[in-house]
mmCIF file of C-alpha atoms in Angstrom:
data_model
loop_
_atom_site.group_PDB
_atom_site.id
_atom_site.type_symbol
_atom_site.label_atom_id
_atom_site.label_comp_id
_atom_site.label_asym_id
_atom_site.label_seq_id
_atom_site.Cartn_x
_atom_site.Cartn_y
_atom_site.Cartn_z
ATOM 1 C CA GLU A 1 6.018 52.796 13.015
ATOM 2 C CA ALA A 2 3.856 53.362 16.061
ATOM 3 C CA GLY A 3 4.695 51.088 18.969
ATOM 4 C CA VAL A 4 2.457 48.966 21.149
ATOM 5 C CA THR A 5 0.144 51.164 23.170
ATOM 6 C CA GLN A 6 -1.658 50.238 26.351
ATOM 7 C CA PHE A 7 -4.458 52.004 28.151
ATOM 8 C CA PRO A 8 -4.783 53.017 30.908
ATOM 9 C CA SER A 9 -1.256 53.399 32.211
ATOM 10 C CA HIS A 10 -2.499 53.136 35.788
ATOM 11 C CA SER A 11 -5.698 51.864 37.341
ATOM 12 C CA VAL A 12 -6.702 51.772 40.994
ATOM 13 C CA ILE A 13 -9.854 49.839 41.788
ATOM 14 C CA GLU A 14 -11.476 48.264 44.794
ATOM 15 C CA LYS A 15 -11.719 44.556 45.350
ATOM 16 C CA GLY A 16 -14.781 43.206 43.608
ATOM 17 C CA GLN A 17 -14.831 45.819 40.865
ATOM 18 C CA THR A 18 -14.238 45.233 37.171
ATOM 19 C CA VAL A 19 -11.373 46.598 35.126
ATOM 20 C CA THR A 20 -10.709 46.375 31.394
ATOM 21 C CA LEU A 21 -7.242 46.863 30.001
ATOM 22 C CA ARG A 22 -6.670 47.639 26.363
ATOM 23 C CA CYS A 23 -3.765 46.924 24.052
ATOM 24 C CA ASP A 24 -3.178 48.208 20.530
ATOM 25 C CA PRO A 25 -0.418 46.168 18.896
ATOM 26 C CA ILE A 26 1.844 47.261 16.075
ATOM 27 C CA SER A 27 -0.135 47.250 12.848
ATOM 28 C CA GLY A 28 0.312 44.020 10.936
ATOM 29 C CA HIS A 29 1.512 41.983 13.909
ATOM 30 C CA ASP A 30 -0.527 38.798 14.023
ATOM 31 C CA ASN A 31 0.835 37.680 17.392
ATOM 32 C CA LEU A 32 -0.359 39.433 20.517
ATOM 33 C CA TYR A 33 0.644 38.439 24.025
ATOM 34 C CA TRP A 34 -0.435 39.414 27.503
ATOM 35 C CA TYR A 35 2.058 39.146 30.348
ATOM 36 C CA ARG A 36 1.886 40.140 34.002
ATOM 37 C CA ARG A 37 4.528 41.111 36.524
ATOM 38 C CA VAL A 38 3.614 40.827 40.151
ATOM 39 C CA MET A 39 5.847 42.710 42.611
ATOM 40 C CA GLY A 40 9.243 41.061 42.927
ATOM 41 C CA LYS A 41 8.460 38.261 40.512
ATOM 42 C CA GLU A 42 9.294 37.542 36.898
ATOM 43 C CA ILE A 43 7.189 38.622 33.957
ATOM 44 C CA LYS A 44 4.734 35.772 33.531
ATOM 45 C CA PHE A 45 2.964 34.681 30.376
ATOM 46 C CA LEU A 46 -0.824 34.933 30.431
ATOM 47 C CA LEU A 47 -1.947 34.217 26.913
ATOM 48 C CA HIS A 48 -1.189 34.448 23.220
ATOM 49 C CA PHE A 49 -3.398 35.388 20.279
ATOM 50 C CA VAL A 50 -2.701 34.691 16.650
ATOM 51 C CA LYS A 51 -4.922 37.169 14.900
ATOM 52 C CA GLU A 52 -8.288 36.786 16.654
ATOM 53 C CA SER A 53 -7.716 33.219 17.856
ATOM 54 C CA LYS A 54 -6.432 32.245 21.278
ATOM 55 C CA GLN A 55 -3.349 30.147 20.601
ATOM 56 C CA ASP A 56 -2.417 29.503 24.207
ATOM 57 C CA GLU A 57 -4.159 30.697 27.357
ATOM 58 C CA SER A 58 -2.368 28.379 29.740
ATOM 59 C CA GLY A 59 -1.099 31.277 31.857
ATOM 60 C CA MET A 60 -4.477 32.795 32.671
ATOM 61 C CA PRO A 61 -4.828 32.589 36.458
ATOM 62 C CA ASN A 62 -8.525 31.748 36.622
ATOM 63 C CA ASN A 63 -11.882 32.425 35.046
ATOM 64 C CA ARG A 64 -12.024 35.940 36.437
ATOM 65 C CA PHE A 65 -9.762 36.907 33.569
ATOM 66 C CA LEU A 66 -11.163 37.237 30.055
ATOM 67 C CA ALA A 67 -9.139 38.281 27.024
ATOM 68 C CA GLU A 68 -10.532 39.116 23.633
ATOM 69 C CA ARG A 69 -9.142 40.236 20.330
ATOM 70 C CA THR A 70 -12.071 40.917 18.065
ATOM 71 C CA GLY A 71 -11.136 41.339 14.419
ATOM 72 C CA GLY A 72 -7.531 40.510 15.133
ATOM 73 C CA THR A 73 -6.553 44.082 15.923
ATOM 74 C CA TYR A 74 -6.646 45.494 19.448
ATOM 75 C CA SER A 75 -7.106 43.297 22.495
ATOM 76 C CA THR A 76 -8.792 43.736 25.849
ATOM 77 C CA LEU A 77 -8.148 41.965 29.127
ATOM 78 C CA LYS A 78 -10.982 42.121 31.610
ATOM 79 C CA VAL A 79 -10.687 41.217 35.262
ATOM 80 C CA GLN A 80 -14.027 40.609 36.940
ATOM 81 C CA PRO A 81 -14.294 40.662 39.915
ATOM 82 C CA ALA A 82 -10.842 41.916 40.820
ATOM 83 C CA GLU A 83 -9.027 40.483 43.825
ATOM 84 C CA LEU A 84 -6.101 41.898 45.792
ATOM 85 C CA GLU A 85 -3.656 39.389 44.273
ATOM 86 C CA ASP A 86 -4.450 40.690 40.787
ATOM 87 C CA SER A 87 -2.365 43.791 41.481
ATOM 88 C CA GLY A 88 0.665 44.085 39.260
ATOM 89 C CA VAL A 89 1.822 45.432 35.918
ATOM 90 C CA TYR A 90 0.111 43.987 32.867
ATOM 91 C CA PHE A 91 2.162 44.083 29.706
ATOM 92 C CA CYS A 92 1.022 43.563 26.173
ATOM 93 C CA ALA A 93 3.451 42.593 23.430
ATOM 94 C CA SER A 94 3.156 41.913 19.731
ATOM 95 C CA SER A 95 5.283 40.289 17.068
ATOM 96 C CA PRO A 96 5.048 39.369 13.409
ATOM 97 C CA ARG A 97 4.153 35.847 12.436
ATOM 98 C CA VAL A 98 7.720 34.480 12.779
ATOM 99 C CA SER A 99 8.757 32.449 15.817
ATOM 100 C CA SER A 100 12.170 34.049 16.164
ATOM 101 C CA SER A 101 10.794 37.588 16.050
ATOM 102 C CA PRO A 102 11.417 39.739 19.094
ATOM 103 C CA LEU A 103 8.501 40.876 21.188
ATOM 104 C CA HIS A 104 7.552 44.538 21.063
ATOM 105 C CA PHE A 105 6.200 45.552 24.437
ATOM 106 C CA GLY A 106 3.928 48.332 25.528
ATOM 107 C CA ASN A 107 4.744 50.259 28.689
ATOM 108 C CA GLY A 108 2.217 48.292 30.680
ATOM 109 C CA THR A 109 -0.817 49.028 32.825
ATOM 110 C CA ARG A 110 -0.146 49.213 36.537
ATOM 111 C CA LEU A 111 -3.179 47.750 38.275
ATOM 112 C CA THR A 112 -3.692 48.286 41.983
ATOM 113 C CA VAL A 113 -6.558 46.492 43.696
ATOM 114 C CA THR A 114 -7.333 47.839 47.161
ATOM 115 C CA SER B 1 10.387 21.841 37.206
ATOM 116 C CA GLN B 2 11.278 24.392 34.545
ATOM 117 C CA LYS B 3 13.210 27.345 35.824
ATOM 118 C CA ILE B 4 15.133 30.375 34.525
ATOM 119 C CA GLU B 5 17.592 31.985 36.893
ATOM 120 C CA GLN B 6 19.202 35.351 36.659
ATOM 121 C CA ASN B 7 21.266 36.892 39.391
ATOM 122 C CA SER B 8 18.685 38.720 41.466
ATOM 123 C CA GLU B 9 21.365 40.771 43.183
ATOM 124 C CA ALA B 10 22.045 44.134 41.595
ATOM 125 C CA LEU B 11 25.315 44.386 39.699
ATOM 126 C CA ASN B 12 27.336 47.569 40.211
ATOM 127 C CA ILE B 13 30.297 48.237 37.960
ATOM 128 C CA GLN B 14 32.514 51.166 37.119
ATOM 129 C CA GLU B 15 32.062 53.053 33.886
ATOM 130 C CA GLY B 16 34.269 51.683 31.125
ATOM 131 C CA LYS B 17 34.360 48.140 32.509
ATOM 132 C CA THR B 18 32.658 45.115 30.982
ATOM 133 C CA ALA B 19 29.410 43.993 32.583
ATOM 134 C CA THR B 20 28.619 40.279 32.438
ATOM 135 C CA LEU B 21 25.150 39.027 33.246
ATOM 136 C CA THR B 22 24.159 35.387 33.543
ATOM 137 C CA CYS B 23 21.027 33.483 32.567
ATOM 138 C CA ASN B 24 20.768 29.832 33.584
ATOM 139 C CA TYR B 25 17.887 27.539 32.797
ATOM 140 C CA THR B 26 16.816 24.032 33.665
ATOM 141 C CA ASN B 27 14.455 21.586 32.004
ATOM 142 C CA TYR B 28 14.028 23.666 28.865
ATOM 143 C CA SER B 29 15.214 23.101 25.330
ATOM 144 C CA PRO B 30 14.794 26.558 23.858
ATOM 145 C CA ALA B 31 15.093 27.181 20.155
ATOM 146 C CA TYR B 32 15.946 30.821 20.805
ATOM 147 C CA LEU B 33 17.111 32.943 23.672
ATOM 148 C CA GLN B 34 16.542 36.670 23.784
ATOM 149 C CA TRP B 35 17.835 39.495 25.928
ATOM 150 C CA TYR B 36 15.772 42.550 26.784
ATOM 151 C CA ARG B 37 16.426 45.792 28.584
ATOM 152 C CA GLN B 38 13.827 47.300 30.901
ATOM 153 C CA ASP B 39 13.873 50.782 32.359
ATOM 154 C CA PRO B 40 11.667 51.790 35.319
ATOM 155 C CA GLY B 41 8.067 52.363 34.283
ATOM 156 C CA ARG B 42 8.649 51.081 30.752
ATOM 157 C CA GLY B 43 8.132 47.814 28.931
ATOM 158 C CA PRO B 44 11.047 45.549 28.025
ATOM 159 C CA VAL B 45 12.949 46.482 24.877
ATOM 160 C CA PHE B 46 14.496 43.804 22.688
ATOM 161 C CA LEU B 47 18.298 43.779 22.420
ATOM 162 C CA LEU B 48 19.571 40.526 20.943
ATOM 163 C CA LEU B 49 18.390 37.086 19.871
ATOM 164 C CA ILE B 50 20.574 33.995 19.662
ATOM 165 C CA ARG B 51 19.561 30.646 18.195
ATOM 166 C CA GLU B 52 20.316 27.265 19.721
ATOM 167 C CA ASN B 53 22.859 26.484 16.985
ATOM 168 C CA GLU B 54 24.733 29.773 17.486
ATOM 169 C CA LYS B 55 27.481 30.122 20.049
ATOM 170 C CA GLU B 56 27.863 33.887 20.033
ATOM 171 C CA LYS B 57 26.130 37.006 18.729
ATOM 172 C CA ARG B 58 27.364 40.589 18.742
ATOM 173 C CA LYS B 59 25.751 43.968 18.268
ATOM 174 C CA GLU B 60 27.850 47.073 18.828
ATOM 175 C CA ARG B 61 28.990 46.917 22.493
ATOM 176 C CA LEU B 62 26.790 43.921 23.267
ATOM 177 C CA LYS B 63 27.733 40.262 23.091
ATOM 178 C CA VAL B 64 25.652 37.208 23.913
ATOM 179 C CA THR B 65 26.826 33.625 24.233
ATOM 180 C CA PHE B 66 24.636 30.561 24.367
ATOM 181 C CA ASP B 67 25.826 27.223 25.717
ATOM 182 C CA THR B 68 23.082 24.605 25.373
ATOM 183 C CA THR B 69 25.222 22.010 27.154
ATOM 184 C CA LEU B 70 25.657 24.176 30.233
ATOM 185 C CA LYS B 71 22.135 25.590 29.737
ATOM 186 C CA GLN B 72 23.509 29.059 30.139
ATOM 187 C CA SER B 73 23.654 32.371 28.327
ATOM 188 C CA LEU B 74 26.045 35.189 29.145
ATOM 189 C CA PHE B 75 25.309 38.790 28.220
ATOM 190 C CA HIS B 76 28.234 41.212 28.025
ATOM 191 C CA ILE B 77 28.250 44.983 27.740
ATOM 192 C CA THR B 78 31.718 46.302 26.945
ATOM 193 C CA ALA B 79 32.885 49.847 27.695
ATOM 194 C CA SER B 80 29.846 50.267 29.928
ATOM 195 C CA GLN B 81 28.279 53.687 30.392
ATOM 196 C CA PRO B 82 25.936 55.090 33.059
ATOM 197 C CA ALA B 83 23.210 55.072 30.366
ATOM 198 C CA ASP B 84 23.458 51.267 30.335
ATOM 199 C CA SER B 85 22.002 51.189 33.852
ATOM 200 C CA ALA B 86 18.752 49.217 33.654
ATOM 201 C CA THR B 87 17.294 45.799 34.359
ATOM 202 C CA TYR B 88 18.257 43.129 31.848
ATOM 203 C CA LEU B 89 15.969 40.182 31.201
ATOM 204 C CA CYS B 90 16.587 36.926 29.409
ATOM 205 C CA ALA B 91 13.709 35.136 27.717
ATOM 206 C CA LEU B 92 13.451 31.663 26.279
ATOM 207 C CA ASP B 93 11.321 30.675 23.343
ATOM 208 C CA LEU B 94 9.949 27.182 23.720
ATOM 209 C CA SER B 95 10.387 25.634 20.316
ATOM 210 C CA GLY B 96 7.215 25.634 18.309
ATOM 211 C CA THR B 97 5.097 27.311 20.967
ATOM 212 C CA TYR B 98 5.632 31.016 20.242
ATOM 213 C CA LYS B 99 5.614 31.315 24.036
ATOM 214 C CA TYR B 100 8.395 33.244 25.747
ATOM 215 C CA ILE B 101 9.395 32.576 29.337
ATOM 216 C CA PHE B 102 11.213 35.348 31.187
ATOM 217 C CA GLY B 103 13.775 35.361 33.943
ATOM 218 C CA THR B 104 13.427 37.740 36.902
ATOM 219 C CA GLY B 105 16.056 40.076 35.501
ATOM 220 C CA THR B 106 19.307 41.512 36.815
ATOM 221 C CA ARG B 107 19.560 45.182 37.707
ATOM 222 C CA LEU B 108 22.750 46.737 36.407
ATOM 223 C CA LYS B 109 24.105 50.027 37.692
ATOM 224 C CA VAL B 110 27.068 51.608 35.959
ATOM 225 C CA LEU B 111 28.845 54.079 38.212
ATOM 226 C CA ALA B 112 30.387 57.213 36.707
#
């Protein structure tokens, strides 16, 4: 089976610009998660979709971040306008609809805001 | 406050020895605890899951223990190899939430 894919792998943008990250989960995985790792810190939860519905978005930093998962397939995470503190690695993960299922991660998008 | 602690210091061990990594947590009551491996530039890769009612789980050279009284999990790699060098992360599932909370990870280096 194809794994979780994320695009782009790297993005360098200037403060104030907009960036959209994309995640394609494993086919058939209802659960899709976004996580972020800021330099030196732990991987932090951002939000969780079940199919196209946002189950939990308690980790989203602020309203500059918008996640969507139209049709319950791929997901996008838009940052607008980007700030310096948004720099980090954004990971997407997916899992089947069982709570004890492991997360399958993509290789992340490294975002640098200058 | 809720916290997950892993030894942030890198762990260096000689090839062939057993590596033991620690994950401590406070103010959580996880239903499951998972261990992941992460290599530089890659996403975490799932290794093992242990449930709150299980004391120990094994998979090949890997062993995980879970003590809900001590609020601690230990992750062992026996007969370690240089290829085991990576960062190892523990993650807690908060019962019923489908939300996984990660520790900062411990970097393991196995010396040939």
